[in-house]
Short mmCIF file of C-alpha atoms in Angstrom, two decimals:
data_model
loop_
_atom_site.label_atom_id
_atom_site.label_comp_id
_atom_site.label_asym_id
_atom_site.label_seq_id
_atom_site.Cartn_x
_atom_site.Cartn_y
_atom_site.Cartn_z
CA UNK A 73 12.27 -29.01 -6.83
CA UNK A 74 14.11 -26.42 -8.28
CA UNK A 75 17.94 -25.07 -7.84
CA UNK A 76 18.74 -22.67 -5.16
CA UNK A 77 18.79 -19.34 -6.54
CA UNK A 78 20.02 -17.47 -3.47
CA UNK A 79 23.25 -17.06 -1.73
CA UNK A 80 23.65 -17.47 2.17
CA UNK A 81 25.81 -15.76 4.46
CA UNK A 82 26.44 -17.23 8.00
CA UNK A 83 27.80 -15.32 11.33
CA UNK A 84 29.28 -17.34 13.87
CA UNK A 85 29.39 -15.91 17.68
CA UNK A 86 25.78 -16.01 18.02
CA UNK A 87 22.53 -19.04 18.29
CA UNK A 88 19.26 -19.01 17.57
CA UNK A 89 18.51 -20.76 21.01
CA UNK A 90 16.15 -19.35 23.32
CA UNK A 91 13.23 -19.73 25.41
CA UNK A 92 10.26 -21.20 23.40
CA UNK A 93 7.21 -18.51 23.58
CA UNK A 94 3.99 -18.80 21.99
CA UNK A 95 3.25 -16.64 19.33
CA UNK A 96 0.44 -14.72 20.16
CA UNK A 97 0.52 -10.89 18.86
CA UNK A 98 1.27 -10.83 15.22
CA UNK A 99 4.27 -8.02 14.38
CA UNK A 100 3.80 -5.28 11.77
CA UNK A 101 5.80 -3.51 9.32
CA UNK A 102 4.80 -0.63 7.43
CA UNK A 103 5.10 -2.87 3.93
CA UNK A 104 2.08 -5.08 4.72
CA UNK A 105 -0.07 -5.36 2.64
CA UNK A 106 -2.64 -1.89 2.57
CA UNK A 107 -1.71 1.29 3.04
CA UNK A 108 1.05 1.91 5.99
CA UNK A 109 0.50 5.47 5.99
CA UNK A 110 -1.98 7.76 5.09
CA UNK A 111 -1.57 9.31 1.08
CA UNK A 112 0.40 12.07 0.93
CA UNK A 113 1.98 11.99 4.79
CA UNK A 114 4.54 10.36 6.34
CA UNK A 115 4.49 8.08 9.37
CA UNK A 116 6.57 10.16 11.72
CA UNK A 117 9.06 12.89 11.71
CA UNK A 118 6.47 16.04 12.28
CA UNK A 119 4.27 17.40 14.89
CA UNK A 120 0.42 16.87 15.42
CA UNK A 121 -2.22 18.22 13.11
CA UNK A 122 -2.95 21.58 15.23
CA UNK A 123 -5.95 21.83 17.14
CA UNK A 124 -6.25 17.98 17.95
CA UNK A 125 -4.22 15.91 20.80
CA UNK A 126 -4.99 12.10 20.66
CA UNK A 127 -7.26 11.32 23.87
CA UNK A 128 -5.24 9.51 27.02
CA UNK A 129 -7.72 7.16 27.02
CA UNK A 130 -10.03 5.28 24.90
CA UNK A 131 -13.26 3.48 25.94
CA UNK A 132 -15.54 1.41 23.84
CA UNK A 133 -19.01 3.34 25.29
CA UNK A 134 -18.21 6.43 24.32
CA UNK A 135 -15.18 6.66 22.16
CA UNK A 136 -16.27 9.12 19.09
CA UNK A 137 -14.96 7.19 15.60
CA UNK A 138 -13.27 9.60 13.40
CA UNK A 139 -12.96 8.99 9.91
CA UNK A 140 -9.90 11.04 7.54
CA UNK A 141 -8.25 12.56 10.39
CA UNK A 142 -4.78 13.43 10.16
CA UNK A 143 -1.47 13.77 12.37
CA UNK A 144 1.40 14.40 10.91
CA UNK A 145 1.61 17.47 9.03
CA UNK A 146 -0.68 19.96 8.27
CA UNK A 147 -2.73 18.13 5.13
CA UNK A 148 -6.68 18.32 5.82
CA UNK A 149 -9.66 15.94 5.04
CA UNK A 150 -12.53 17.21 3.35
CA UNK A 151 -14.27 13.44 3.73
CA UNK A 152 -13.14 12.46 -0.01
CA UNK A 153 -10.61 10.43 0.57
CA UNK A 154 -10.55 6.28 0.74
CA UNK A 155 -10.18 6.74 4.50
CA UNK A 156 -13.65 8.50 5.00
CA UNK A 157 -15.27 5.55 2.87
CA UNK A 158 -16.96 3.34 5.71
CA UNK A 159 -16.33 0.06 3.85
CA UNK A 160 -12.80 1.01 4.17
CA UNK A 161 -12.79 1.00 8.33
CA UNK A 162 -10.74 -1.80 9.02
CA UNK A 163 -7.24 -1.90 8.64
CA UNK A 164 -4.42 -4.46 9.76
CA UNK A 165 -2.15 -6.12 11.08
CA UNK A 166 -4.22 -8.23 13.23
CA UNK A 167 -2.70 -9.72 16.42
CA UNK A 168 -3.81 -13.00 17.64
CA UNK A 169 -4.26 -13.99 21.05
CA UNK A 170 -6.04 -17.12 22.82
CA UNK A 171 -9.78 -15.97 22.53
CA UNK A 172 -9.36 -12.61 20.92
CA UNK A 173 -8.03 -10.79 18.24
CA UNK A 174 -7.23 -7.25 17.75
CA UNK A 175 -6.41 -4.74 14.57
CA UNK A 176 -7.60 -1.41 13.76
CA UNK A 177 -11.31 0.12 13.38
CA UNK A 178 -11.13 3.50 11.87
CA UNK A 179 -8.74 5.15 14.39
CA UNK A 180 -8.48 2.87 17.72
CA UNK A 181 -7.35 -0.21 17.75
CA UNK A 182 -9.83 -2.75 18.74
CA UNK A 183 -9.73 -6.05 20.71
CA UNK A 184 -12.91 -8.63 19.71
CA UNK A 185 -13.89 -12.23 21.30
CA UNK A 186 -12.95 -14.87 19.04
CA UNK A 187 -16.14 -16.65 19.92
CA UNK A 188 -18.92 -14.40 19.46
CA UNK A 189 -16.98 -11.70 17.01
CA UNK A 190 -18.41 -9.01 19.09
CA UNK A 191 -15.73 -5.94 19.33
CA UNK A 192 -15.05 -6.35 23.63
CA UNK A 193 -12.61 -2.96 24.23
CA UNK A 194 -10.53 -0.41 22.98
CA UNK A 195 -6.63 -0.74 22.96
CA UNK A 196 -5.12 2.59 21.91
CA UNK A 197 -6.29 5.58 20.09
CA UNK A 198 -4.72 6.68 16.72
CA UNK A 199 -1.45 8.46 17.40
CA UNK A 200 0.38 8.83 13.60
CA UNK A 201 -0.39 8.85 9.96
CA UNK A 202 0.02 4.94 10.35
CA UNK A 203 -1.35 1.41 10.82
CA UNK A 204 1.60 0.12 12.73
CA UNK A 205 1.07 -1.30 16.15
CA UNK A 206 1.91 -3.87 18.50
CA UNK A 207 -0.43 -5.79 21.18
CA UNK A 208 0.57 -8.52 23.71
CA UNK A 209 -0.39 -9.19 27.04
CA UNK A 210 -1.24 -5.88 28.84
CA UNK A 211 0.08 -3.42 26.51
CA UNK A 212 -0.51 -1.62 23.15
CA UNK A 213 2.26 0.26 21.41
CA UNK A 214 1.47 2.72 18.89
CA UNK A 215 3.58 5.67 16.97
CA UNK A 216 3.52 9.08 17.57
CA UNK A 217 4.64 11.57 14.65
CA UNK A 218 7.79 11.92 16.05
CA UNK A 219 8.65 8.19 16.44
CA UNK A 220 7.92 7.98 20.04
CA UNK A 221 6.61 4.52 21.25
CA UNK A 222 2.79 4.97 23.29
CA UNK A 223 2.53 3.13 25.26
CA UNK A 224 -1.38 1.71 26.27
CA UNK A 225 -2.84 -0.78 29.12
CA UNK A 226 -6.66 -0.89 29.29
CA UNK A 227 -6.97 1.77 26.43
CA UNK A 228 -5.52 4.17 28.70
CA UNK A 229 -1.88 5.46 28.23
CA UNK A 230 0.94 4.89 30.83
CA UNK A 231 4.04 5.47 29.28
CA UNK A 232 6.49 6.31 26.32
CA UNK A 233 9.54 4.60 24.78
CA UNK A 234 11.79 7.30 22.99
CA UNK A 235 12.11 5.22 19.76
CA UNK A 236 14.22 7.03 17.21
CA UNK A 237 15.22 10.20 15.62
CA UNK A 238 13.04 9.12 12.70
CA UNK A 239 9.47 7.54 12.01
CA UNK A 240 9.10 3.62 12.54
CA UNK A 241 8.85 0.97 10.01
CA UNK A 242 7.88 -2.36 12.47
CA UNK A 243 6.92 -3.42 15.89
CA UNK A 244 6.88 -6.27 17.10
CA UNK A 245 6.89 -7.83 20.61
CA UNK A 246 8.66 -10.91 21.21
CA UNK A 247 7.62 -11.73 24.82
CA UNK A 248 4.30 -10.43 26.75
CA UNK A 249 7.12 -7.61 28.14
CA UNK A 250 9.74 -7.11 25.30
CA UNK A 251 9.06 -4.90 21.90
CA UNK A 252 11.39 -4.43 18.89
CA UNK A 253 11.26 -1.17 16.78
CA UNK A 254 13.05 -1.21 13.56
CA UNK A 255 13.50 2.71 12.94
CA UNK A 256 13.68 4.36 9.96
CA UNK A 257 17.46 5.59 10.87
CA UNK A 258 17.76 1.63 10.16
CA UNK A 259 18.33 0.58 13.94
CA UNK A 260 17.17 -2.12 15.47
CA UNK A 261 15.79 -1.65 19.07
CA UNK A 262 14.89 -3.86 22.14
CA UNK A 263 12.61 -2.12 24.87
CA UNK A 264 11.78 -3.26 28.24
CA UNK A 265 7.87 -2.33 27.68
CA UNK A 266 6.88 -1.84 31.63
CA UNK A 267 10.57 -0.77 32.28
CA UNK A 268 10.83 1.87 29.75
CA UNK A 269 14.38 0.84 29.15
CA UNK A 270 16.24 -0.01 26.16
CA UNK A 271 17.69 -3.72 26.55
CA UNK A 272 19.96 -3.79 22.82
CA UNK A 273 20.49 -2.07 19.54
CA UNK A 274 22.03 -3.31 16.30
CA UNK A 275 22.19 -1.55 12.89
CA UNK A 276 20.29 -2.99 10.09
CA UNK A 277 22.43 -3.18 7.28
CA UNK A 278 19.64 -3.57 4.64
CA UNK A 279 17.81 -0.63 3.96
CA UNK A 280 14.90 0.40 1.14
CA UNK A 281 11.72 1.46 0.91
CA UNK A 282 10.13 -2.81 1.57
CA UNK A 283 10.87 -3.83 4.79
CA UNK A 284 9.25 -6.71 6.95
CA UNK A 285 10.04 -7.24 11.17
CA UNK A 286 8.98 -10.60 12.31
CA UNK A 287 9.33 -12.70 15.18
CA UNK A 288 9.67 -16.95 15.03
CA UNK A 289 9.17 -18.09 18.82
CA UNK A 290 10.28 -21.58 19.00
CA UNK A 291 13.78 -20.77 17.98
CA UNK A 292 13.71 -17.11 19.56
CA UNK A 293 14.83 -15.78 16.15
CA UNK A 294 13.84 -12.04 14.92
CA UNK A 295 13.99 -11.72 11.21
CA UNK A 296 14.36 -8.22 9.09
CA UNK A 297 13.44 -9.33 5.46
CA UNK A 298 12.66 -7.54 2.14
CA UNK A 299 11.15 -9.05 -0.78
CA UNK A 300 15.03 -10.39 -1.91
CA UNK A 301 16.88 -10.86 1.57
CA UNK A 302 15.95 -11.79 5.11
CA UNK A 303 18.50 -11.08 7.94
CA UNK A 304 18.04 -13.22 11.28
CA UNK A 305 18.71 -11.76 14.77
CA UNK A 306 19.83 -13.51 17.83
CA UNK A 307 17.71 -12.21 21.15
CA UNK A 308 18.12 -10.59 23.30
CA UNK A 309 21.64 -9.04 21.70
CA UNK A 310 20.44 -8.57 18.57
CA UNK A 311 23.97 -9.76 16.99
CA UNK A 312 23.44 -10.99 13.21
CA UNK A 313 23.17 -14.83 13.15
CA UNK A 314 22.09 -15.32 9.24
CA UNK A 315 21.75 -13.73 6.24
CA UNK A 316 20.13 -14.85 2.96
CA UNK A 317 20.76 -12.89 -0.45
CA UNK A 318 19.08 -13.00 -3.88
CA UNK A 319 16.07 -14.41 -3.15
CA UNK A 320 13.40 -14.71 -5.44
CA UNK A 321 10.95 -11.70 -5.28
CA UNK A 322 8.26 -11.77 -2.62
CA UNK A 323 5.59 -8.87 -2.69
CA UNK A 324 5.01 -10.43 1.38
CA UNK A 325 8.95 -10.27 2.09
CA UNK A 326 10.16 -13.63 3.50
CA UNK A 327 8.68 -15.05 6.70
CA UNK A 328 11.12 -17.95 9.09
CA UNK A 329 8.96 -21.20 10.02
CA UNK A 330 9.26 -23.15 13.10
CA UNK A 331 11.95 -25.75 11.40
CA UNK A 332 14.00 -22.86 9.54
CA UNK A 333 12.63 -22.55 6.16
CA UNK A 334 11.72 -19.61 4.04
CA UNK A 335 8.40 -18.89 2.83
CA UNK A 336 7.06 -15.82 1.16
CA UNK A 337 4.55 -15.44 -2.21
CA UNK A 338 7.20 -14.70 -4.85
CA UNK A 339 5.70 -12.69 -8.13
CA UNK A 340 7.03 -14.01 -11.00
CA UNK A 341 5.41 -16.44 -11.38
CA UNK A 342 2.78 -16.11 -8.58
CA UNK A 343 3.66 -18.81 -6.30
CA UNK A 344 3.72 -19.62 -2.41
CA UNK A 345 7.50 -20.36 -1.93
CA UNK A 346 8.60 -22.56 0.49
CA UNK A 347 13.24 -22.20 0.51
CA UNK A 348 14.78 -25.34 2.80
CA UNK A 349 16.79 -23.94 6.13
CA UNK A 350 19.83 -25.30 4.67
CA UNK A 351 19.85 -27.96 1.49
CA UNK A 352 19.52 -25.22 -1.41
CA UNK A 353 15.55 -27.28 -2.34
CA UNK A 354 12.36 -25.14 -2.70
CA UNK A 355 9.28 -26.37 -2.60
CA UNK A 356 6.58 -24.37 -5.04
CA UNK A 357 3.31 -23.83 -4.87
CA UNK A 358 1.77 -22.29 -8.02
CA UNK A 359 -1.18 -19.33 -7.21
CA UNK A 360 -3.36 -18.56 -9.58
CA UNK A 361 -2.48 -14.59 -9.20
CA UNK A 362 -0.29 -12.49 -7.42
CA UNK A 363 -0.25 -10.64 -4.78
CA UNK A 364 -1.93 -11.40 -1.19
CA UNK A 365 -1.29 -12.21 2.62
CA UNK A 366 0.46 -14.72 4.35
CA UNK A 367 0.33 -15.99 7.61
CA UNK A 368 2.49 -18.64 9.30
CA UNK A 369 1.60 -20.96 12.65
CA UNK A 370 3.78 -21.66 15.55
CA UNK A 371 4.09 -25.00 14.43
CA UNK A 372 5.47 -24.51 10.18
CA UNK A 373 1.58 -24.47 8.83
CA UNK A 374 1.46 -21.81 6.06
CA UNK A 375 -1.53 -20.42 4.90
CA UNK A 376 -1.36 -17.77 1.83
CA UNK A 377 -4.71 -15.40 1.28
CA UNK A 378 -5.92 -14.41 -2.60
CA UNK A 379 -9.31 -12.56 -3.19
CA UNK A 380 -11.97 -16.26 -3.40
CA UNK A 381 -8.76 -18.29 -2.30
CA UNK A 382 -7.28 -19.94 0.87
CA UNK A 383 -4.19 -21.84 0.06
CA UNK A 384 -2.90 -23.81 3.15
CA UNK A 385 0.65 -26.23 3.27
CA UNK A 386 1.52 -28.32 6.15
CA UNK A 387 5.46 -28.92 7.46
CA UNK A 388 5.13 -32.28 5.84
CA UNK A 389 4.69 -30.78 2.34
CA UNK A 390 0.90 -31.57 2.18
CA UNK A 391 -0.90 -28.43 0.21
CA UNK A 392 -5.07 -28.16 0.36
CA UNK A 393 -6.53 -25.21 -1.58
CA UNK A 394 -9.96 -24.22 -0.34
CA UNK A 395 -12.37 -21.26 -2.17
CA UNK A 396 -13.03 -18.95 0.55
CA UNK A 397 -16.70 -18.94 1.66
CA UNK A 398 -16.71 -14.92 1.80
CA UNK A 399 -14.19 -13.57 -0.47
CA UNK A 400 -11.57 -10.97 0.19
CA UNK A 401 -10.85 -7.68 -1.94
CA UNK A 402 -8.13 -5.35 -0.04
CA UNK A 403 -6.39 -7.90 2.34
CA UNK A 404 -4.46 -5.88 4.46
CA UNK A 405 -3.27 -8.93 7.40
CA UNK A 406 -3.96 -12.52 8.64
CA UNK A 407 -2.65 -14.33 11.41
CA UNK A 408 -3.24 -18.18 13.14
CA UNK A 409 -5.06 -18.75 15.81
CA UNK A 410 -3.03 -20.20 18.89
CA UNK A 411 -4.06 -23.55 17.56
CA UNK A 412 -3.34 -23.06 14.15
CA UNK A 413 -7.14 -23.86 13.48
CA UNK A 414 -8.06 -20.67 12.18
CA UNK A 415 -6.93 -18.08 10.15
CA UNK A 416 -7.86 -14.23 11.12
CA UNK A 417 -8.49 -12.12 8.33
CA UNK A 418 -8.29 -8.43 7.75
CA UNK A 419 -10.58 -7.14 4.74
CA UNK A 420 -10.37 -3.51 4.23
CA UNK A 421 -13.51 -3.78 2.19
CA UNK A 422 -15.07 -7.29 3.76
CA UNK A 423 -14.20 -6.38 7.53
CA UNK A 424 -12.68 -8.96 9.86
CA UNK A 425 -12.96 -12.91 9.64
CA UNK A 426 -11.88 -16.05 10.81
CA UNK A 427 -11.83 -18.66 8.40
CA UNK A 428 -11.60 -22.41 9.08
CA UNK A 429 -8.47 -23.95 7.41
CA UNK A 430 -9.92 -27.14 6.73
CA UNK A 431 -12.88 -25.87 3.79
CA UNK A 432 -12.08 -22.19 3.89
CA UNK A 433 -15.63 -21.78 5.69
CA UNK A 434 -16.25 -18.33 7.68
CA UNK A 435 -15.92 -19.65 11.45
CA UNK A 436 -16.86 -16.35 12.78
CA UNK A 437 -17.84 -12.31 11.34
CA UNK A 438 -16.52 -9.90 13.69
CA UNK A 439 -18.95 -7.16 13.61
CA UNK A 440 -18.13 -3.13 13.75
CA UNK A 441 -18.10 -0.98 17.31
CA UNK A 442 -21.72 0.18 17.66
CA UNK A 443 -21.52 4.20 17.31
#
């Protein structure tokens, strides 16, 4: 145990009560680990690349996979570029649902069975210069250059949410019908997905270029972190509720678990850092590098990903460290499985797996759409 470092600030007015909702569509920011936009572009702000409007639709027989393409600007590919490398296709975040999982293959993102790892459909085709999506129940939300909000159901798209004057740095829905944008003009938005209608707004008082939206169901609580602070948000007004300062450097930012504590992978040194909700104790787990991807279950299991490692600590404190039966080079995402089981893994360089938290064994290899 180790003296609290940090300093908390508390607003009254608000709670962290809501209803309880099962986490099932990891959010994204565009600091997760991997590249959030494409070099040398930004993720919003500009028109289309001329010459090429994303389809309306996107079907898994006869979508054409495009590798290098841009949106936002007017920079070319000439096929050189890390993009265009085919080991490089996949790309997270990766949202988890009962039975499937979905993240991005090249330039749609892609749902695939949990059971057999076969890809099953398309979601949405590539809009921005940017990995950021969002996927729950029937709808897909991806970025447009001009931080517009696509909206997809069935791979086709149905509607638009205006978003913000700038580009979008997370998304993340909190119910199978509500989405949160956190723009880049540092606002915080609700939507009403099939409504098209903003619900709340807040200003985000921490800015910078790290930033990390996540959602904690069983308390209701959305959380804007960077790799020193994490602010928590009471739904559906979006009024500030907490606020931790000086925390210890995480790379991942700082993630909320089902009983209110703190974990992130803190740098210096590496370690998976666990902060109590409210007595000032941390609980450390030393790493044997830095660097990687965390992932935390609806019910406080934390699992931290490092190249040949799976590192794995239960809400009673128990830590198992298991070497990865297929290990992992450019991590870009992973995510639970409803039951907390598995862990879904996004490999820019290994492709997609689910690995069993019990002995770090591959459970299942999701395999590439067939061209």
């Amino acid at each position: 145990m180790m003296p609290a470092p940090w300093r908390r600030r508390t607003f009254l007015g608000a709670g962290l009560f809501g209803s309880s909702i099962p986490l099932l569509a990891a959010c994204s920011a565009a600091d997760s680990p991997g590249p959030a936009t494409s070099p040398g572009t930004a993720a919003g702000g500009s028109t289309s690349t001329p010459g090429f409007t994303p389809p309306d639709c996107v079907d898994l027989a006869d979508h054409e996979f495009v590798r290098g393409r841009t949106y936002c600007g007017d920079r070319g590919s000439d096929g050189s570029g890390d993009a265009d490398m085919a080991p490089l296709d996949f790309h997270g975040p990766v949202a988890a649902a009962e039975g499937s999982i979905a993240a991005w293959y090249i330039d749609a993102v892609t749902e695939w069975d949990t059971a057999t790892g076969e890809p099953t459909r398309l979601l949405a085709p590539k809009h921005a210069d940017t990995w950021l999506f969002a996927s729950r129940g029937e709808h897909t939300v991806v970025p447009a250059c001009d931080g517009t909000l696509v909206v997809h159901a069935d791979g086709c798209r149905v509607g638009e949410l205006p978003g913000g004057p700038g580009s979008v740095d997370g998304l993340c829905f909190v119910d199978d019908t509500r989405l949160v944008s956190l723009g880049t003009d540092d606002v915080l938005r609700l939507w009403d997905v099939p409504g098209g209608a903003l619900l709340a707004s807040a200003e985000v008082a921490v800015g910078g270029a790290a930033r990390f939206l996540g959602h904690e169901p069983t308390t209701d609580a959305l959380r804007v972190s960077t790799p020193t602070s994490l602010t928590t948000f009471a739904l559906p007004t979006l009024e500030v509720v907490d606020e931790r300062i000086d925390l210890p450097t995480a790379g991942t930012g700082w993630s909320l678990t089902a009983t209110g504590d703190l974990v992130g992978i803190t740098d210096e040194p590496p370690a998976l850092t666990i902060l109590g909700p409210g007595s000032g104790a941390a609980d450390v787990v030393e790493l044997n590098d830095g660097g990687g991807v965390l992932a935390v279950s609806a019910t406080g299991r934390v699992a931290a990903v490092q190249g040949i490692s799976l590192v794995v600590r239960d809400p009673d404190g128990t830590v198992a460290t298991h070497r990865l039966q297929t290990s992992t080079y450019q991590t870009h995402a992973a995510a639970f499985s409803p039951d907390g089981r598995l862990v879904h893994v996004v490999d820019a360089v290994g492709g997609i797996q689910s690995v069993d938290v019990a002995d770090g064994r591959r459970a299942v290899e999701y395999a590439p759409p067939r061209a």
